[in-house]
CSV table of C-alpha atoms in Angstrom, one decimal:
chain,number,residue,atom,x,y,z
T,245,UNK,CA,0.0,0.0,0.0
T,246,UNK,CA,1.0,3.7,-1.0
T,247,UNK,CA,2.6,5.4,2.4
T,248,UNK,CA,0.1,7.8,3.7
T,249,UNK,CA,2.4,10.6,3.9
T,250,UNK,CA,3.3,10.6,0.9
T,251,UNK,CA,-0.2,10.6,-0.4
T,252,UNK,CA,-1.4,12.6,1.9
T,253,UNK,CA,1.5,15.5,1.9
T,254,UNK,CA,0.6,17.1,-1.4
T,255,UNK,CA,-3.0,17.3,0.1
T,256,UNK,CA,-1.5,18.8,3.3
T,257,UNK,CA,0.1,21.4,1.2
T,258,UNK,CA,-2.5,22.5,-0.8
T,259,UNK,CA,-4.9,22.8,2.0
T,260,UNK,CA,-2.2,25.1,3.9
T,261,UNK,CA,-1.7,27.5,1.0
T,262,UNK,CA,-5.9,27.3,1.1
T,263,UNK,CA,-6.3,28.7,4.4
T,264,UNK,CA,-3.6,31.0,3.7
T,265,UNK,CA,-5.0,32.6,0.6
T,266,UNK,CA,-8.8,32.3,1.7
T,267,UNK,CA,-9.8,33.1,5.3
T,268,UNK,CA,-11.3,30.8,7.3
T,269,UNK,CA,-13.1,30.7,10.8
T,270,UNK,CA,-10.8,29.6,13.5
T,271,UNK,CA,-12.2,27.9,16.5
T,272,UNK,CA,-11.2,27.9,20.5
T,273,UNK,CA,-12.6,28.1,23.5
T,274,UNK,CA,-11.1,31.3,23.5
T,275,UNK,CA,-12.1,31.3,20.3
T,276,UNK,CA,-10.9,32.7,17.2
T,277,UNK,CA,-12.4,32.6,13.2
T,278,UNK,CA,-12.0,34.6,9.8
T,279,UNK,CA,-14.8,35.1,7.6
T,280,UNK,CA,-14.3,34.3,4.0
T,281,UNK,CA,-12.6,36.9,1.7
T,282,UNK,CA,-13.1,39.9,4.5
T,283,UNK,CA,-10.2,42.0,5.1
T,284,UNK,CA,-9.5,42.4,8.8
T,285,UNK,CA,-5.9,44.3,8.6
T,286,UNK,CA,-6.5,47.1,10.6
T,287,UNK,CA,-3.1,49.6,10.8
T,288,UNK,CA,-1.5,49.0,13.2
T,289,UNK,CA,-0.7,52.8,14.3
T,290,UNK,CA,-1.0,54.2,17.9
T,291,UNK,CA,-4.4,56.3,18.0
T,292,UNK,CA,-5.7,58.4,21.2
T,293,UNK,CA,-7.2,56.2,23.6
T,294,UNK,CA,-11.0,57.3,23.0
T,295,UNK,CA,-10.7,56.6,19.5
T,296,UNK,CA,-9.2,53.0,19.7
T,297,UNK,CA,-12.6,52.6,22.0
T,298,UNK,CA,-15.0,54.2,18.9
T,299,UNK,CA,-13.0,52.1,17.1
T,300,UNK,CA,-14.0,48.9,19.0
T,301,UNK,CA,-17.2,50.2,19.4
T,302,UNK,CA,-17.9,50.2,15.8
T,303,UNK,CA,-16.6,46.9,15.2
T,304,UNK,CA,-19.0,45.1,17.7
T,305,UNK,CA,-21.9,47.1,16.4
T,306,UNK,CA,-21.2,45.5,12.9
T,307,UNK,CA,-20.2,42.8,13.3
T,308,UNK,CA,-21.1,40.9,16.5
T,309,UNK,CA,-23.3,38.0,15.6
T,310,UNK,CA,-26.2,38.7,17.4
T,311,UNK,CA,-27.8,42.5,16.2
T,312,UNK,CA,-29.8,43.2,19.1
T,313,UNK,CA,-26.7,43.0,21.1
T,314,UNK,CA,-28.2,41.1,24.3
T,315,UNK,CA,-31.5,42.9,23.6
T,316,UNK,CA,-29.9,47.1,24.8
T,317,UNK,CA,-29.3,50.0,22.6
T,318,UNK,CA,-25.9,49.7,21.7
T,319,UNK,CA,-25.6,53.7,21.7
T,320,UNK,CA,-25.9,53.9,25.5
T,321,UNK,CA,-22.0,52.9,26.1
T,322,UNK,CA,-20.9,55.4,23.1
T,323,UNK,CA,-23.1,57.8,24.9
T,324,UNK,CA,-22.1,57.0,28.4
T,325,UNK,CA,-18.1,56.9,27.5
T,326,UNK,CA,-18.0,60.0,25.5
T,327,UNK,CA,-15.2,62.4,26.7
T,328,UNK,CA,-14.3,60.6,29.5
T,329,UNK,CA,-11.0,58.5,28.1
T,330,UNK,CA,-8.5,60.1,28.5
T,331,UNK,CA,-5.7,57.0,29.6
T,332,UNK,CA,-5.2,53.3,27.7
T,333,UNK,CA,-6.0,52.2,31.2
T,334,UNK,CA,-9.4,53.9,30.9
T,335,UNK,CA,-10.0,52.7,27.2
T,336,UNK,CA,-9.9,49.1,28.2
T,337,UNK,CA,-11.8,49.5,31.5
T,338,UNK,CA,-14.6,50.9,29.0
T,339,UNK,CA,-14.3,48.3,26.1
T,340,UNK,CA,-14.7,45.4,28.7
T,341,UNK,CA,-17.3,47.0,30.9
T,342,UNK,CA,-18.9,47.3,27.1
T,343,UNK,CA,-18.0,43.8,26.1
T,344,UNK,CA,-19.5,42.5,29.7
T,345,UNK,CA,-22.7,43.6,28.6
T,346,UNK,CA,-22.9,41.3,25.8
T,347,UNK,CA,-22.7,38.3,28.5
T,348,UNK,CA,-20.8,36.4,25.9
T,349,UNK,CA,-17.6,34.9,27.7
T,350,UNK,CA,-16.4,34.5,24.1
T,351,UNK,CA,-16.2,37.8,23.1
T,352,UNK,CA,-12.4,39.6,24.4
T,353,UNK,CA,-10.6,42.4,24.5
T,354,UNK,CA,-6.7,41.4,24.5
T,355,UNK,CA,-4.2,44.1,25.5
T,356,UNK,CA,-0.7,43.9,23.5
T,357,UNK,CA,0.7,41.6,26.0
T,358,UNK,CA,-2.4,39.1,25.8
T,359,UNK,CA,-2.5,39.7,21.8
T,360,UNK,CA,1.1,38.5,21.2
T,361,UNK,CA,0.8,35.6,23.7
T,362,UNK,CA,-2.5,34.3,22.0
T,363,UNK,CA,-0.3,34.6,18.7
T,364,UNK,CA,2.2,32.8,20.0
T,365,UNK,CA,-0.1,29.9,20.7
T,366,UNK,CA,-0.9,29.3,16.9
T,367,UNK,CA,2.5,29.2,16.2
T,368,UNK,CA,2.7,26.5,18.7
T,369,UNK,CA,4.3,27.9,21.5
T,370,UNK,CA,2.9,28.4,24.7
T,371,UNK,CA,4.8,29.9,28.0
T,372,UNK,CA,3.9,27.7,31.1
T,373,UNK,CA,4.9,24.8,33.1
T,374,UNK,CA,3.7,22.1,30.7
T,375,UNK,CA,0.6,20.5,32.4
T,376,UNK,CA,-2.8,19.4,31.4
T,377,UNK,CA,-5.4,19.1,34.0
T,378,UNK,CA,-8.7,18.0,34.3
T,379,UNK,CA,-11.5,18.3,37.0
T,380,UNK,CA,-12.9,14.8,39.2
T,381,UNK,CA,-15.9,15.4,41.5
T,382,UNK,CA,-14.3,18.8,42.3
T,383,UNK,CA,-10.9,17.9,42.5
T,384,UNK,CA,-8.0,19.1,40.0
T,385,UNK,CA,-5.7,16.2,38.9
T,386,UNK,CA,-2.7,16.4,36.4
T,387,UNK,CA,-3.9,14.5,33.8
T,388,UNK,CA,-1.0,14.9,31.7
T,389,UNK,CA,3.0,16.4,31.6
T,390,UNK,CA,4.2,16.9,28.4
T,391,UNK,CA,8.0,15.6,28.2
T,392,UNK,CA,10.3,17.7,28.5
T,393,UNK,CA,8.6,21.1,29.9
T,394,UNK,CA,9.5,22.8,33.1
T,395,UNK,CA,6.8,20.2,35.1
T,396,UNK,CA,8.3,17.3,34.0
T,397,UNK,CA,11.7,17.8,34.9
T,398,UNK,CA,10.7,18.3,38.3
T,399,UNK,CA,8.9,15.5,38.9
T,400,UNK,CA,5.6,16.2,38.5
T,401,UNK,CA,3.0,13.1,37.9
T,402,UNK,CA,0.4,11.8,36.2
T,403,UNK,CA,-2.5,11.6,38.6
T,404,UNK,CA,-1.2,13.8,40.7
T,405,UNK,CA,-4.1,16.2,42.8
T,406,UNK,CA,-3.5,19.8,43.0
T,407,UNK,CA,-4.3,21.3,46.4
T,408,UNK,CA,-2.7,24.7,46.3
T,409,UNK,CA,-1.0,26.7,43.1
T,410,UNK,CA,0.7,29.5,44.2
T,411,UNK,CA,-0.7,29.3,47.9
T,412,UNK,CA,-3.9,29.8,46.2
T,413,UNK,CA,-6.4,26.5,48.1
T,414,UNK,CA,-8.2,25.3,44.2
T,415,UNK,CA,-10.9,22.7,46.2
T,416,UNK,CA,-14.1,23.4,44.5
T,417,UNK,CA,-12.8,25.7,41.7
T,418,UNK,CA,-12.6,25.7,38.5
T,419,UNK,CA,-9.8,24.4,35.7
T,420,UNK,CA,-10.0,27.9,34.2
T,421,UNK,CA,-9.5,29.4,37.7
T,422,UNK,CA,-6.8,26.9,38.5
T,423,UNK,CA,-4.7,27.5,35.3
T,424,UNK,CA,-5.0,31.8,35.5
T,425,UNK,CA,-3.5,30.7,38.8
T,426,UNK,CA,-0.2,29.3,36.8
T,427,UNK,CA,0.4,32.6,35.4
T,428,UNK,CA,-0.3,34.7,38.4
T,429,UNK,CA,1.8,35.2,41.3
T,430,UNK,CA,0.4,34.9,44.6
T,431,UNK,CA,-2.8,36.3,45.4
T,432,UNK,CA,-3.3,37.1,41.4
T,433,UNK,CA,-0.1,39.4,41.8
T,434,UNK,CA,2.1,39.5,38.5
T,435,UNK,CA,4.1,36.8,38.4
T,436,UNK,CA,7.4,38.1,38.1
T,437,UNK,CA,9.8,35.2,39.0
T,438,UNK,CA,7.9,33.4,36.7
T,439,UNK,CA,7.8,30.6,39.8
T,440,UNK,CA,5.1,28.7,40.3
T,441,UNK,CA,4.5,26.5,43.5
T,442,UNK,CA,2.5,23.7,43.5
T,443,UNK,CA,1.2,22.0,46.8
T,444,UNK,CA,-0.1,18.3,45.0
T,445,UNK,CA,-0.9,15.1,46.7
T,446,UNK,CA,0.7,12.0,45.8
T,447,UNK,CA,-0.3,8.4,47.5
T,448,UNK,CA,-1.3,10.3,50.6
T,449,UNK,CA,1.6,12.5,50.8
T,450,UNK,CA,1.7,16.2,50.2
T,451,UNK,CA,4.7,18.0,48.1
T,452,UNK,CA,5.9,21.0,47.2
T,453,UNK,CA,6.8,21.6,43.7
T,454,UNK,CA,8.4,24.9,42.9
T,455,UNK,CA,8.6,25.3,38.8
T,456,UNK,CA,9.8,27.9,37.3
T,457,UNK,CA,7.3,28.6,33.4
T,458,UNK,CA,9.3,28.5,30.4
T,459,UNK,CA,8.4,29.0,26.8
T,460,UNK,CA,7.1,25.0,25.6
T,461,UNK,CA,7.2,23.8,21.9
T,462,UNK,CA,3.7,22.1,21.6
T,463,UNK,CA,3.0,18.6,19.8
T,464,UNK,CA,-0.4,18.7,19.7
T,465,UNK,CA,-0.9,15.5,18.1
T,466,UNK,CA,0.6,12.0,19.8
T,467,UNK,CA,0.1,8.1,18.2
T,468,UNK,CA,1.0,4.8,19.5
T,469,UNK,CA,-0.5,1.5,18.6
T,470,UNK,CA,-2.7,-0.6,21.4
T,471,UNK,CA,-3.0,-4.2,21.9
T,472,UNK,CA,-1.2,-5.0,18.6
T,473,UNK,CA,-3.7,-4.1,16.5
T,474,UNK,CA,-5.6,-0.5,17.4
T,475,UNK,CA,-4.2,2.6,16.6
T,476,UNK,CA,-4.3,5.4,18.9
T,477,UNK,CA,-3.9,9.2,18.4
T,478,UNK,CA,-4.6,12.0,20.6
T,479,UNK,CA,-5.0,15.2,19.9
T,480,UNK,CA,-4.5,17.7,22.7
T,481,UNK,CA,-5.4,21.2,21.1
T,482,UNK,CA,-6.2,22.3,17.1
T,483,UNK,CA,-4.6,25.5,17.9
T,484,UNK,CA,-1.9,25.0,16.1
T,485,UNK,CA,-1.2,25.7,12.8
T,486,UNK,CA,1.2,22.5,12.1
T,487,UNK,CA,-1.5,20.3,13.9
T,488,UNK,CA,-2.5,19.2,9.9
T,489,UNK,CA,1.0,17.8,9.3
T,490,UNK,CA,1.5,16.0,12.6
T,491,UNK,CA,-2.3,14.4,12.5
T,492,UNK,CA,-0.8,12.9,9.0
T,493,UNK,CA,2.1,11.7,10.3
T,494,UNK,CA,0.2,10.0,13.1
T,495,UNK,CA,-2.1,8.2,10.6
T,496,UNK,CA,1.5,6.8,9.2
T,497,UNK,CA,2.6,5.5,11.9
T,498,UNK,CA,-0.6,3.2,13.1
T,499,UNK,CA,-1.2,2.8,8.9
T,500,UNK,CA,-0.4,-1.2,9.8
T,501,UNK,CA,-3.0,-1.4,12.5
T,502,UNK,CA,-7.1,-2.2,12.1
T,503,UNK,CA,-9.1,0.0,14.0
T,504,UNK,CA,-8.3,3.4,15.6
T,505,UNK,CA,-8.7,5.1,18.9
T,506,UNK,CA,-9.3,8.9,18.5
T,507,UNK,CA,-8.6,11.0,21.3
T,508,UNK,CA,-10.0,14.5,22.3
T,509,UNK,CA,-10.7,14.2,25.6
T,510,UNK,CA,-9.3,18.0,27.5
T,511,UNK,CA,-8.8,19.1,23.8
T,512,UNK,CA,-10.6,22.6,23.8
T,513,UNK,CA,-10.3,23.5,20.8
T,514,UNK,CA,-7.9,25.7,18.4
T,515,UNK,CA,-8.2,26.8,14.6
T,516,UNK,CA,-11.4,25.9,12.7
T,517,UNK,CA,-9.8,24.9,9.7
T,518,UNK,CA,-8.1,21.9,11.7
T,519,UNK,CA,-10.9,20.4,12.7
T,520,UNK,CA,-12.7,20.6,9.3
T,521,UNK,CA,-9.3,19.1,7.9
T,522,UNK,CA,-9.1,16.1,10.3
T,523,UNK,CA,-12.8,15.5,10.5
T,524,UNK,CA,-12.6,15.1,6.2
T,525,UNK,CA,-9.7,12.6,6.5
T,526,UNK,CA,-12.3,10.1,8.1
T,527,UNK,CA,-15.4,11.0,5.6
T,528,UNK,CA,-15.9,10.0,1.9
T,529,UNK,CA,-18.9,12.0,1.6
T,530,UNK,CA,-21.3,13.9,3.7
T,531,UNK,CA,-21.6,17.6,5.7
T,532,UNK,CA,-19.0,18.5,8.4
T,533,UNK,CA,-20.7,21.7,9.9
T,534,UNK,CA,-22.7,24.7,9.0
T,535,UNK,CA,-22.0,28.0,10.1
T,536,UNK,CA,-24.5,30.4,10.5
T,537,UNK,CA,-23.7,34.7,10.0
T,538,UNK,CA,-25.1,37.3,11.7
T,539,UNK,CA,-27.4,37.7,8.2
T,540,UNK,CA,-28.9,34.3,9.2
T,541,UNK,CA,-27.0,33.1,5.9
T,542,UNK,CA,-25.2,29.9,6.1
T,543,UNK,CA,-22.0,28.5,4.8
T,544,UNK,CA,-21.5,24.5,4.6
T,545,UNK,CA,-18.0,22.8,4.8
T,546,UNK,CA,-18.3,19.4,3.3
T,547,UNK,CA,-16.2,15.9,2.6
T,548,UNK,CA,-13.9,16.9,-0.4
T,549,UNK,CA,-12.8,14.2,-3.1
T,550,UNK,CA,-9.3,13.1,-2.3
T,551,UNK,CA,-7.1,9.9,-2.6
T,552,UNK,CA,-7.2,9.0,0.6
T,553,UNK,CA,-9.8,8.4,3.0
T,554,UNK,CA,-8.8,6.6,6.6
T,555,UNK,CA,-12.0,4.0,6.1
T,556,UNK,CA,-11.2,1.5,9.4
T,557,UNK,CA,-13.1,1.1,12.5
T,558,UNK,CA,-13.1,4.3,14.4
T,559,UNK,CA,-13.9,5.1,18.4
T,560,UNK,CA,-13.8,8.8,19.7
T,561,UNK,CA,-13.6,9.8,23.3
T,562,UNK,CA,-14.7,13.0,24.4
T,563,UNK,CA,-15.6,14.2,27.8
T,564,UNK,CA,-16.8,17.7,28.9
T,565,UNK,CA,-13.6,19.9,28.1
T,566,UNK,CA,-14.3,18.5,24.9
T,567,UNK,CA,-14.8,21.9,22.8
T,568,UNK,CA,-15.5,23.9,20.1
T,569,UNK,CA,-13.2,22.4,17.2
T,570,UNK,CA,-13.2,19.5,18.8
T,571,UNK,CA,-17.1,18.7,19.0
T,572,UNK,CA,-17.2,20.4,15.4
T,573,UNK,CA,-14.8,16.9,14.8
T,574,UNK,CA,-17.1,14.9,16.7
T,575,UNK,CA,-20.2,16.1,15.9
T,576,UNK,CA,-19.4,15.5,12.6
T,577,UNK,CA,-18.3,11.4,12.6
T,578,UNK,CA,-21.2,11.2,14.8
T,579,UNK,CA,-23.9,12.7,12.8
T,580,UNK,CA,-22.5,11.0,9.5
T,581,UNK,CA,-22.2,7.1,11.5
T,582,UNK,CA,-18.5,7.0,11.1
T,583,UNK,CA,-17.2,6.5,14.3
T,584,UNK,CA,-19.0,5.3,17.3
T,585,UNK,CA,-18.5,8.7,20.5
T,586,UNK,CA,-17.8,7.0,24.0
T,587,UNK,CA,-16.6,9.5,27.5
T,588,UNK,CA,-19.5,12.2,29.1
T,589,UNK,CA,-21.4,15.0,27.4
T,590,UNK,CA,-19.4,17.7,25.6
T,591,UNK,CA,-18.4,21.2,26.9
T,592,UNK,CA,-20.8,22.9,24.4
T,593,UNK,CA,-19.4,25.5,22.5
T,594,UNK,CA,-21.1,26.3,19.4
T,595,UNK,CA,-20.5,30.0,18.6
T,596,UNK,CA,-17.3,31.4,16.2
T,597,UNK,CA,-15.3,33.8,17.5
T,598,UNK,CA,-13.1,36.1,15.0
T,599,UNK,CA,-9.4,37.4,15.5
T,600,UNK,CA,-9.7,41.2,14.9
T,601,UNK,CA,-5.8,42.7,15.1
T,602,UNK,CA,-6.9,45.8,16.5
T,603,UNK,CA,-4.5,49.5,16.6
T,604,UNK,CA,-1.7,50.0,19.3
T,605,UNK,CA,-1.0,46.4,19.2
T,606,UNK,CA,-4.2,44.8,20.5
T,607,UNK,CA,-6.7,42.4,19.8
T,608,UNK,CA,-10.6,41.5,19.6
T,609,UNK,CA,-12.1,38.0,19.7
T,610,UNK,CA,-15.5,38.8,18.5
T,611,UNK,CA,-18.5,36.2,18.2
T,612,UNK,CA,-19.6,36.5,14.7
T,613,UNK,CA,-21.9,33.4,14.1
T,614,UNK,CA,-22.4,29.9,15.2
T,615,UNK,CA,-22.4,26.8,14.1
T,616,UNK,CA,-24.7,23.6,13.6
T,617,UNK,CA,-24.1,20.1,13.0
T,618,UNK,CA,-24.3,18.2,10.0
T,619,UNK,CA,-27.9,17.2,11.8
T,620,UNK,CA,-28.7,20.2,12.1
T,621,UNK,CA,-28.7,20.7,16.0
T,622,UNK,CA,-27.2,23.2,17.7
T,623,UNK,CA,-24.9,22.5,20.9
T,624,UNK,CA,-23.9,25.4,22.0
T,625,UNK,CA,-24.5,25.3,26.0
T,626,UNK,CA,-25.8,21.6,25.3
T,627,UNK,CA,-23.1,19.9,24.1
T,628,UNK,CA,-22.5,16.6,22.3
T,629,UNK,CA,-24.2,13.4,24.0
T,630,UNK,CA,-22.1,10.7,23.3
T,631,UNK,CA,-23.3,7.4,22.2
T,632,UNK,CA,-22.1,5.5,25.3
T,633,UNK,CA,-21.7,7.4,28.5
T,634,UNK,CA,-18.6,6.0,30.6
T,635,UNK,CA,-17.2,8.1,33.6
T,636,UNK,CA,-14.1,8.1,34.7
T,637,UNK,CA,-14.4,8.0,38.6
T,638,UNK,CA,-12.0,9.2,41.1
T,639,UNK,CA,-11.1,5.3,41.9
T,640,UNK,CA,-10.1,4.9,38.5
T,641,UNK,CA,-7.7,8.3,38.3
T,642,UNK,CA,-6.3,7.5,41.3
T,643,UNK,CA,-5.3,3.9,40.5
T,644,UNK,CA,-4.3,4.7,37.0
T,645,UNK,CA,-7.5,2.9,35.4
T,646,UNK,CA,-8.5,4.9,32.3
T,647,UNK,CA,-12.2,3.2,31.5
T,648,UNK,CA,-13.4,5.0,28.8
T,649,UNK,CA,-10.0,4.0,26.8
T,650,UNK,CA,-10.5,0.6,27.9
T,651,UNK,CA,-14.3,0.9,27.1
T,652,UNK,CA,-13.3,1.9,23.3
T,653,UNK,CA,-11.0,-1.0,23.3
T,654,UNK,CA,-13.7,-3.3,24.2
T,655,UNK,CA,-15.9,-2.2,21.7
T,656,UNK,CA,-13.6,-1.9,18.8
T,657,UNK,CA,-12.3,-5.2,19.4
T,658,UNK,CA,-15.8,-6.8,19.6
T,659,UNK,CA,-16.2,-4.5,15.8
T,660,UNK,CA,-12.8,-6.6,14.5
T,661,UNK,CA,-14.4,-10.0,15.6
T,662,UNK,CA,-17.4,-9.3,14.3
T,663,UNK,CA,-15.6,-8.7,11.1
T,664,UNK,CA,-13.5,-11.6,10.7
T,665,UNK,CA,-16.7,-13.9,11.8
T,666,UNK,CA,-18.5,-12.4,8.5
T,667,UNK,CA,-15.1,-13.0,6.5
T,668,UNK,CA,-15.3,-17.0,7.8
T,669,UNK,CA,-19.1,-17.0,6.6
């Protein structure tokens, strides 16, 4: 058989230069997207504090998706604001007060600093201590340390439970709160040092863990083969723009096995285009996602003819950080019976957010439509059910015991044998 790089690099290629010459959305649960054709290049020159916030103003009036603007006379904050910012500091106070309004959590104002760092991220770099968490009953566990990063090298584990970050007691918060924790000091202070202490628990015992961030190279895309036979690849974030090229290489190296695992469990999401690429490597034929404009007009991404479509037995595993690019992915093998969806309900983010570079070196993720499934349904706050709920419990993170994997084994196995029974008969 042809190697699947080579058949698919060409492919790869092409679709690059696509996304380069024609914008597309990007997805995140930050969340960025481009519209089609539309020029967003704004210059980036300083301008007086009360005109970057007409500026802003302006933009959200035209293009936020929803035109009653959380049902209030968008005039009232142009009104209320006017001659009274005289400072960048009063400028953003304003535009977030203003962008509060909209009670979308998507929708952002990013200051240089935030801008460049969110920039950063697409070009696959991110500046941290190189941990993925996830939340159990309440509790924050390390699910995950990538090799390598700042984390690792100081011994931090797998299954490890996070009881204090930066003296900072996380029981009963959040994962967002817990990681805006990593890049704060103590007590939110600005982390200077760039040290961040880490009280975990470990087989009953509590250490300390003093890590000092560092700029991380992400791979956001892993493979290994299971029990022989299955392929598995997981991928940990579409924000990056070499994700495309890695997700091929991964499909080379389980090419010999018969059946694939694919992971996106904690995988919140990242550039639209990725998803749409990786969810058309598994279809023939059929819709991916619809996305819905402000206009109530529609654009459909759809399976493209290509010479090479991965056609095996397929299991996905989601759980409920599961978002935005990465239940456009699931959605989309779902709706069309490709792959079979095992883990807990998806976060539920169906809206598209925008990157607007904005003067004096900022930024504005703006929510300028949302999306529906091939089905037809819209998840957004509702997320993806899967088609066989398995939880993993606090038993089985402690003692090492991942179920849903071992679920999507089961059942993928039990797909092979029913395959070479029907070959006997």
């Amino acid at each position: 058989m042809k190697n699947i790089k080579q058949r698919l690099v060409s492919l790869c290629c092409l679709f690059i230069l696509f996304s380069i010459c024609n914008f597309f959305y990007f997805q995140n649960s930050g969340n960025y997207g481009v519209l089609p054709g539309e020029n967003t290049k704004f210059e980036d020159a300083a301008i007086e504090p009360d005109e970057l916030f007409n500026q802003t103003w302006s933009l959200i009036k035209s293009s936020y998706f929803d035109d009653d603007m959380n049902e209030q006379n968008w005039a009232r904050w142009k009104k209320r604001y006017s001659h009274k910012i005289k400072t960048e500091e009063d400028a953003y106070i304003a535009i977030n007060t203003m962008l509060a309004s909209l009670n979308d959590p998507y929708s952002k104002f990013l200051n240089k600093n935030e801008f460049e760092e969110q920039n950063t991220t697409i070009d696959s770099k991110i500046y941290g201590i190189g941990i993925n968490i996830v939340s159990i009953s309440g509790k924050i566990y390390i699910m995950s340390v990538i090799k390598g990063a700042p984390a690792d090298i100081q011994g931090v584990k797998s299954g490890d439970m996070i009881l204090k970050i930066n003296g900072n007691d996380i029981k009963g918060g959040s994962i967002f709160q817990a990681a805006n924790y990593i890049k704060t000091g103590p007590n939110g202070s600005e982390n200077k040092d760039n040290l961040v202490e880490l009280e975990i628990l470990r087989n009953g015992e509590k250490i300390i863990k003093k890590i000092k961030r560092a700029e991380i190279k992400i791979k956001t895309v892993e493979a290994e083969t299971l029990d022989k036979e299955i392929g598995y690849i997981r991928i940990t974030s579409f924000i990056s723009s070499n994700t495309p090229i890695e997700f091929i290489e991964a499909l080379n190296k389980i090419k010999d096995t018969k059946a694939l695992i694919l992971d996106l469990r904690g995988n919140t999401g990242g550039l639209f285009q990725n998803a749409v690429f990786v969810a058309n490597m598994f279809l023939q034929k059929g819709d991916i996602v619809r996305v819905i404009g402000r206009d109530g007009k529609g654009s459909s991404y759809s399976a493209e003819n290509k010479d090479y479509v991965y056609d095996k037995p397929l299991a996905v595993l989601v759980d409920g950080e599961s978002a935005s690019a990465s239940e456009i992915v699931s959605a989309a093998l779902k709706d069309n019976n490709r792959a079979v969806i095992i883990g807990t309900k998806t976060f539920g983010k169906g809206v598209v957010q925008k990157i607007y570079p904005m003067p004096n070196s900022t930024g504005l993720n703006l929510t300028i439509a949302r999306y529906l499934t091939p089905s037809g349904n819209d998840i957004n706050k509702k997320g993806i059910t899967p088609n066989y709920f398995v939880e993993i419990t606090r038993d089985d993170f402690e003692k090492n015991n991942d179920s849903q994997l071992n679920f999507a084994k089961n059942i993928i196995k039990g797909e092979l044998e029913r395959s070479k029974l029907a070959e006997k008969s």
